[in-house]
Amino acid sequence: MLCSRATRPFASAFVRTAPLRVVRHSSAASEGAYEHLKVTTPRPGVGLITFNRPKALNALFTPLFHELNAALRAFDSSPEIGAMVLTGSERAFAAGADIKEMKDKTFADAYGADFIEMWSDLMHIKKPVISAVNGYALGGGCELAMMADIMYCSVGATFGQPEIKLGVIPGAGGSQRLTRAIGKSKAMEMILTGNNLSGKEAGERGLVAKVFDSAQECVDGALDTAEKIASYSKIAVKAAKEVVNKSQDLGVREGIEFERRVFHGLFGSKDQKIGMTAFAEKKKPQWTHE
């Protein structure tokens, strides 16, 4: 978690650019319902959530998370949406937590009220979520990006867990997810020193799935992937996400047994019959999502 104040000395490294371009397909949620987000459906089956606190470099705080969790749940429950993309601006995905909200809290305040627990609600979303990271993804911003199922970034992205500079440690999963993604030694170095990781390095170390040359290409690439995922059977996609996530909790043997049970279970779905029959007949499957 890093305050937006800490990012100001670096702001001069960015030039003023045009806002990221999104071609809207339709709208599954009312933009007027959100103050800190822009929520649209720019592609068939794709929900796009964009952080919209430009003056604060999309610093994270409780009102934003109330909106984010509501938007995620709305897309997750919509039969028209098959995948989601979460992004920010070209300058910042999210520059960290808004320290003004937490600087005066006591242990009793934080522990008693489970402060920032709601930041992890993204982990309960059943449909795939892709984070498209441009600019700063620091502290809580980095942690939130890592909660997504797939992470893309542009070469101009900057990842970091600089909480040590504020006298604390990551509190929304940074020490756990970063270590699993890039290894103990590098994660330990980043968390103990507060040093950052560039977009290029994030790709080389496997933190992200793809690195794009520009911010616009990053968002477009995430939308392309989300649209492709949304074109498949929602039953199969849900099962695929579930078994991959289980690999993080189970040993290899137990994970394979779980995967096989889910695989067998899909033979009870209509989409399994539709998909295999269409393949045999060299036709395009028409999914029922049942």
JSON list of N, CA, C and O in Angstrom, two decimals, residues 209-229:
[
{"chain": "A", "resi": 209, "resn": "ALA", "atom": "N", "xyz": [1.33, -12.19, -18.08]},
{"chain": "A", "resi": 209, "resn": "ALA", "atom": "CA", "xyz": [1.26, -13.13, -19.20]},
{"chain": "A", "resi": 209, "resn": "ALA", "atom": "C", "xyz": [1.78, -12.53, -20.49]},
{"chain": "A", "resi": 209, "resn": "ALA", "atom": "O", "xyz": [2.36, -13.23, -21.33]},
{"chain": "A", "resi": 210, "resn": "LYS", "atom": "N", "xyz": [1.56, -11.21, -20.70]},
{"chain": "A", "resi": 210, "resn": "LYS", "atom": "CA", "xyz": [2.00, -10.54, -21.91]},
{"chain": "A", "resi": 210, "resn": "LYS", "atom": "C", "xyz": [2.42, -9.11, -21.59]},
{"chain": "A", "resi": 210, "resn": "LYS", "atom": "O", "xyz": [1.86, -8.48, -20.69]},
{"chain": "A", "resi": 211, "resn": "VAL", "atom": "N", "xyz": [3.40, -8.62, -22.36]},
{"chain": "A", "resi": 211, "resn": "VAL", "atom": "CA", "xyz": [3.83, -7.23, -22.24]},
{"chain": "A", "resi": 211, "resn": "VAL", "atom": "C", "xyz": [3.62, -6.56, -23.60]},
{"chain": "A", "resi": 211, "resn": "VAL", "atom": "O", "xyz": [4.07, -7.08, -24.62]},
{"chain": "A", "resi": 212, "resn": "PHE", "atom": "N", "xyz": [2.96, -5.40, -23.59]},
{"chain": "A", "resi": 212, "resn": "PHE", "atom": "CA", "xyz": [2.65, -4.68, -24.82]},
{"chain": "A", "resi": 212, "resn": "PHE", "atom": "C", "xyz": [3.47, -3.41, -24.92]},
{"chain": "A", "resi": 212, "resn": "PHE", "atom": "O", "xyz": [3.92, -2.86, -23.92]},
{"chain": "A", "resi": 213, "resn": "ASP", "atom": "N", "xyz": [3.63, -2.93, -26.14]},
{"chain": "A", "resi": 213, "resn": "ASP", "atom": "CA", "xyz": [4.46, -1.74, -26.37]},
{"chain": "A", "resi": 213, "resn": "ASP", "atom": "C", "xyz": [3.81, -0.46, -25.88]},
{"chain": "A", "resi": 213, "resn": "ASP", "atom": "O", "xyz": [4.50, 0.50, -25.55]},
{"chain": "A", "resi": 214, "resn": "SER", "atom": "N", "xyz": [2.48, -0.41, -25.86]},
{"chain": "A", "resi": 214, "resn": "SER", "atom": "CA", "xyz": [1.79, 0.81, -25.46]},
{"chain": "A", "resi": 214, "resn": "SER", "atom": "C", "xyz": [0.62, 0.50, -24.55]},
{"chain": "A", "resi": 214, "resn": "SER", "atom": "O", "xyz": [0.14, -0.65, -24.49]},
{"chain": "A", "resi": 215, "resn": "ALA", "atom": "N", "xyz": [0.15, 1.53, -23.86]},
{"chain": "A", "resi": 215, "resn": "ALA", "atom": "CA", "xyz": [-0.98, 1.37, -22.95]},
{"chain": "A", "resi": 215, "resn": "ALA", "atom": "C", "xyz": [-2.24, 0.96, -23.70]},
{"chain": "A", "resi": 215, "resn": "ALA", "atom": "O", "xyz": [-3.00, 0.10, -23.25]},
{"chain": "A", "resi": 216, "resn": "GLN", "atom": "N", "xyz": [-2.46, 1.59, -24.87]},
{"chain": "A", "resi": 216, "resn": "GLN", "atom": "CA", "xyz": [-3.66, 1.25, -25.64]},
{"chain": "A", "resi": 216, "resn": "GLN", "atom": "C", "xyz": [-3.63, -0.19, -26.12]},
{"chain": "A", "resi": 216, "resn": "GLN", "atom": "O", "xyz": [-4.64, -0.91, -26.07]},
{"chain": "A", "resi": 217, "resn": "GLU", "atom": "N", "xyz": [-2.46, -0.66, -26.56]},
{"chain": "A", "resi": 217, "resn": "GLU", "atom": "CA", "xyz": [-2.34, -2.05, -26.99]},
{"chain": "A", "resi": 217, "resn": "GLU", "atom": "C", "xyz": [-2.58, -3.01, -25.83]},
{"chain": "A", "resi": 217, "resn": "GLU", "atom": "O", "xyz": [-3.14, -4.10, -26.03]},
{"chain": "A", "resi": 218, "resn": "CYS", "atom": "N", "xyz": [-2.17, -2.61, -24.64]},
{"chain": "A", "resi": 218, "resn": "CYS", "atom": "CA", "xyz": [-2.39, -3.44, -23.46]},
{"chain": "A", "resi": 218, "resn": "CYS", "atom": "C", "xyz": [-3.87, -3.62, -23.19]},
{"chain": "A", "resi": 218, "resn": "CYS", "atom": "O", "xyz": [-4.34, -4.74, -22.99]},
{"chain": "A", "resi": 219, "resn": "VAL", "atom": "N", "xyz": [-4.62, -2.52, -23.17]},
{"chain": "A", "resi": 219, "resn": "VAL", "atom": "CA", "xyz": [-6.06, -2.60, -22.91]},
{"chain": "A", "resi": 219, "resn": "VAL", "atom": "C", "xyz": [-6.77, -3.36, -24.03]},
{"chain": "A", "resi": 219, "resn": "VAL", "atom": "O", "xyz": [-7.61, -4.22, -23.79]},
{"chain": "A", "resi": 220, "resn": "ASP", "atom": "N", "xyz": [-6.40, -3.06, -25.28]},
{"chain": "A", "resi": 220, "resn": "ASP", "atom": "CA", "xyz": [-7.01, -3.76, -26.41]},
{"chain": "A", "resi": 220, "resn": "ASP", "atom": "C", "xyz": [-6.70, -5.26, -26.36]},
{"chain": "A", "resi": 220, "resn": "ASP", "atom": "O", "xyz": [-7.56, -6.09, -26.66]},
{"chain": "A", "resi": 221, "resn": "GLY", "atom": "N", "xyz": [-5.48, -5.60, -25.98]},
{"chain": "A", "resi": 221, "resn": "GLY", "atom": "CA", "xyz": [-5.11, -7.01, -25.87]},
{"chain": "A", "resi": 221, "resn": "GLY", "atom": "C", "xyz": [-5.91, -7.72, -24.80]},
{"chain": "A", "resi": 221, "resn": "GLY", "atom": "O", "xyz": [-6.34, -8.87, -24.99]},
{"chain": "A", "resi": 222, "resn": "ALA", "atom": "N", "xyz": [-6.13, -7.05, -23.68]},
{"chain": "A", "resi": 222, "resn": "ALA", "atom": "CA", "xyz": [-6.94, -7.64, -22.60]},
{"chain": "A", "resi": 222, "resn": "ALA", "atom": "C", "xyz": [-8.38, -7.83, -23.06]},
{"chain": "A", "resi": 222, "resn": "ALA", "atom": "O", "xyz": [-9.01, -8.85, -22.77]},
{"chain": "A", "resi": 223, "resn": "LEU", "atom": "N", "xyz": [-8.91, -6.83, -23.78]},
{"chain": "A", "resi": 223, "resn": "LEU", "atom": "CA", "xyz": [-10.28, -6.95, -24.29]},
{"chain": "A", "resi": 223, "resn": "LEU", "atom": "C", "xyz": [-10.39, -8.07, -25.31]},
{"chain": "A", "resi": 223, "resn": "LEU", "atom": "O", "xyz": [-11.40, -8.80, -25.34]},
{"chain": "A", "resi": 224, "resn": "ASP", "atom": "N", "xyz": [-9.37, -8.22, -26.15]},
{"chain": "A", "resi": 224, "resn": "ASP", "atom": "CA", "xyz": [-9.38, -9.31, -27.13]},
{"chain": "A", "resi": 224, "resn": "ASP", "atom": "C", "xyz": [-9.44, -10.66, -26.44]},
{"chain": "A", "resi": 224, "resn": "ASP", "atom": "O", "xyz": [-10.21, -11.55, -26.84]},
{"chain": "A", "resi": 225, "resn": "THR", "atom": "N", "xyz": [-8.61, -10.83, -25.42]},
{"chain": "A", "resi": 225, "resn": "THR", "atom": "CA", "xyz": [-8.58, -12.10, -24.69]},
{"chain": "A", "resi": 225, "resn": "THR", "atom": "C", "xyz": [-9.90, -12.35, -23.97]},
{"chain": "A", "resi": 225, "resn": "THR", "atom": "O", "xyz": [-10.43, -13.46, -23.98]},
{"chain": "A", "resi": 226, "resn": "ALA", "atom": "N", "xyz": [-10.43, -11.31, -23.35]},
{"chain": "A", "resi": 226, "resn": "ALA", "atom": "CA", "xyz": [-11.70, -11.45, -22.64]},
{"chain": "A", "resi": 226, "resn": "ALA", "atom": "C", "xyz": [-12.83, -11.81, -23.61]},
{"chain": "A", "resi": 226, "resn": "ALA", "atom": "O", "xyz": [-13.68, -12.65, -23.30]},
{"chain": "A", "resi": 227, "resn": "GLU", "atom": "N", "xyz": [-12.83, -11.20, -24.79]},
{"chain": "A", "resi": 227, "resn": "GLU", "atom": "CA", "xyz": [-13.85, -11.50, -25.78]},
{"chain": "A", "resi": 227, "resn": "GLU", "atom": "C", "xyz": [-13.74, -12.96, -26.25]},
{"chain": "A", "resi": 227, "resn": "GLU", "atom": "O", "xyz": [-14.75, -13.64, -26.46]},
{"chain": "A", "resi": 228, "resn": "LYS", "atom": "N", "xyz": [-12.52, -13.44, -26.41]},
{"chain": "A", "resi": 228, "resn": "LYS", "atom": "CA", "xyz": [-12.32, -14.83, -26.82]},
{"chain": "A", "resi": 228, "resn": "LYS", "atom": "C", "xyz": [-12.82, -15.79, -25.74]},
{"chain": "A", "resi": 228, "resn": "LYS", "atom": "O", "xyz": [-13.53, -16.77, -26.04]},
{"chain": "A", "resi": 229, "resn": "ILE", "atom": "N", "xyz": [-12.48, -15.50, -24.49]},
{"chain": "A", "resi": 229, "resn": "ILE", "atom": "CA", "xyz": [-12.96, -16.34, -23.38]},
{"chain": "A", "resi": 229, "resn": "ILE", "atom": "C", "xyz": [-14.48, -16.34, -23.31]},
{"chain": "A", "resi": 229, "resn": "ILE", "atom": "O", "xyz": [-15.12, -17.38, -23.12]}
]
